[in-house]
Amino acid sequence: IYARSHIKGRLPISGTNGIEFVPFSQIVMLVADGSWTKMYLWRETKPKVICHHLAWFESHFELDEHKKSFLRPHRAYIVNIDYIKEFVHDGHSGKIILENGLVAMVSEEKKKFVLQSIKEF
C-alpha cells in the first residue's frame, strides 16, 4: 500500500478515516518518538503522530524528487532544509533552528555532513 505515492509530491499517511496525502514541501521536521514519529507541518500548531519509524519516511523520500530537501542530522530527527533558519554550533555537535522556532539536534558524527549539505543547498 505504501510502496509509492501515486500522487506526485505527496506522502501517503494512513489515518483513522483513510489515507491523507501530505505535501512533502509542507513537512518541516520529523521527530522519532519510540515506535512513532511526530510530523511537524508548516503553519500547523500540533504535530501529526504517525505509527512509523523514521526509516519508513526516509524510504519514501528516496522515491520523490524532494529527497534533496530532507536531511537527517541526528538519529532522532529529519529536517526539511527549506525551513532552516539558523545553525548553532554547540561544542562538538550543533542545533538547527527552523523557521517556525522548532529545534533539531545535530549529532557530533553528523555535524560535518550537515554543514556541507547546507552549503551545497
Coordinates of C-alpha atoms in Angstrom, one line a residue:
I1 CA 0.0 0.0 0.0
Y2 CA 2.7 2.5 1.0
A3 CA 5.4 1.5 -1.6
R4 CA 4.7 4.6 -3.6
S5 CA 2.6 7.6 -3.5
H6 CA 0.6 7.8 -6.8
I7 CA 0.0 11.5 -6.1
K8 CA 3.3 13.2 -7.1
G9 CA 4.9 15.3 -4.4
R10 CA 2.9 13.9 -1.6
L11 CA 3.5 11.4 1.2
P12 CA 0.7 8.9 1.9
I13 CA -0.2 8.8 5.7
S14 CA -2.7 6.2 6.9
G15 CA -5.2 7.6 9.4
T16 CA -8.4 6.5 11.1
N17 CA -10.5 7.8 8.2
G18 CA -8.4 6.7 5.3
I19 CA -5.2 7.9 3.7
E20 CA -4.1 11.5 3.8
F21 CA -1.6 12.7 1.2
V22 CA 0.7 15.3 2.8
P23 CA 2.7 17.5 0.5
F24 CA 6.5 16.9 1.0
S25 CA 7.0 20.7 0.8
Q26 CA 4.9 21.3 3.9
I27 CA 6.9 18.9 6.1
V28 CA 9.1 20.9 8.4
M29 CA 10.5 18.3 10.7
L30 CA 10.1 14.6 11.8
V31 CA 11.0 13.6 15.3
A32 CA 11.3 10.0 16.5
D33 CA 9.2 9.2 19.5
G34 CA 9.7 5.5 20.3
S35 CA 7.9 3.4 17.6
W36 CA 6.1 6.6 16.5
T37 CA 7.1 9.7 14.6
K38 CA 5.9 13.3 15.2
M39 CA 5.4 15.1 11.9
Y40 CA 5.5 18.9 12.1
L41 CA 3.9 20.7 9.2
W42 CA 4.2 24.3 8.2
R43 CA 1.5 26.5 9.7
E44 CA 0.1 23.7 11.9
T45 CA 0.3 24.1 15.7
K46 CA 0.3 20.5 16.7
P47 CA 2.3 17.6 15.2
K48 CA 0.7 14.6 13.5
V49 CA 1.6 11.4 15.3
I50 CA 2.3 8.6 12.9
C51 CA 2.9 4.9 13.6
H52 CA 6.1 4.6 11.6
H53 CA 9.8 4.8 12.3
L54 CA 11.9 7.5 10.7
A55 CA 13.4 4.9 8.4
W56 CA 10.0 4.5 6.8
F57 CA 9.9 8.2 5.9
E58 CA 13.5 8.1 4.6
S59 CA 12.5 5.3 2.2
H60 CA 9.6 7.4 0.9
F61 CA 11.7 10.5 0.5
E62 CA 14.0 8.5 -1.8
L63 CA 11.1 7.9 -4.1
D64 CA 10.4 11.6 -4.6
E65 CA 12.2 14.5 -6.2
H66 CA 12.1 16.3 -2.8
K67 CA 14.7 13.9 -1.3
K68 CA 17.4 16.6 -1.6
S69 CA 15.3 18.8 0.7
F70 CA 15.5 16.4 3.6
L71 CA 18.4 15.9 5.9
R72 CA 18.9 13.6 8.9
P73 CA 21.2 15.5 11.3
H74 CA 20.6 13.1 14.2
R75 CA 19.2 9.6 14.6
A76 CA 16.0 11.1 16.1
Y77 CA 15.4 13.9 13.5
I78 CA 14.8 14.6 9.9
V79 CA 14.5 18.2 8.8
N80 CA 13.4 20.0 5.6
I81 CA 16.4 22.1 4.5
D82 CA 13.9 24.7 3.0
Y83 CA 12.9 25.6 6.6
I84 CA 16.3 26.0 8.2
K85 CA 16.7 29.4 9.7
E86 CA 20.0 29.0 11.6
F87 CA 22.7 26.5 12.5
V88 CA 24.1 26.9 16.0
H89 CA 27.5 25.4 17.0
D90 CA 27.2 23.6 20.3
G91 CA 30.7 22.3 21.1
H92 CA 31.3 19.2 19.1
S93 CA 27.7 19.0 18.0
G94 CA 25.1 21.6 17.0
K95 CA 21.5 22.6 16.7
I96 CA 19.3 23.5 13.7
I97 CA 16.8 26.3 14.3
L98 CA 13.8 26.1 11.9
E99 CA 11.7 28.9 10.6
N100 CA 8.8 28.0 13.0
G101 CA 11.1 28.0 16.1
L102 CA 11.5 24.2 16.3
V103 CA 14.9 22.9 17.2
A104 CA 16.6 19.8 15.8
M105 CA 19.8 18.5 17.4
V106 CA 22.8 17.7 15.3
S107 CA 25.0 14.8 16.4
E108 CA 28.7 15.1 16.6
E109 CA 29.1 12.4 13.9
K110 CA 26.8 14.2 11.5
K111 CA 27.9 17.8 12.1
K112 CA 30.4 17.9 9.2
F113 CA 27.9 16.3 6.9
V114 CA 25.1 18.7 7.9
L115 CA 27.3 21.8 7.4
Q116 CA 28.4 20.5 3.9
S117 CA 24.8 19.7 3.0
I118 CA 23.6 23.2 4.0
K119 CA 26.4 24.9 2.0
E120 CA 25.6 22.8 -1.1
F121 CA 22.0 23.7 -0.9

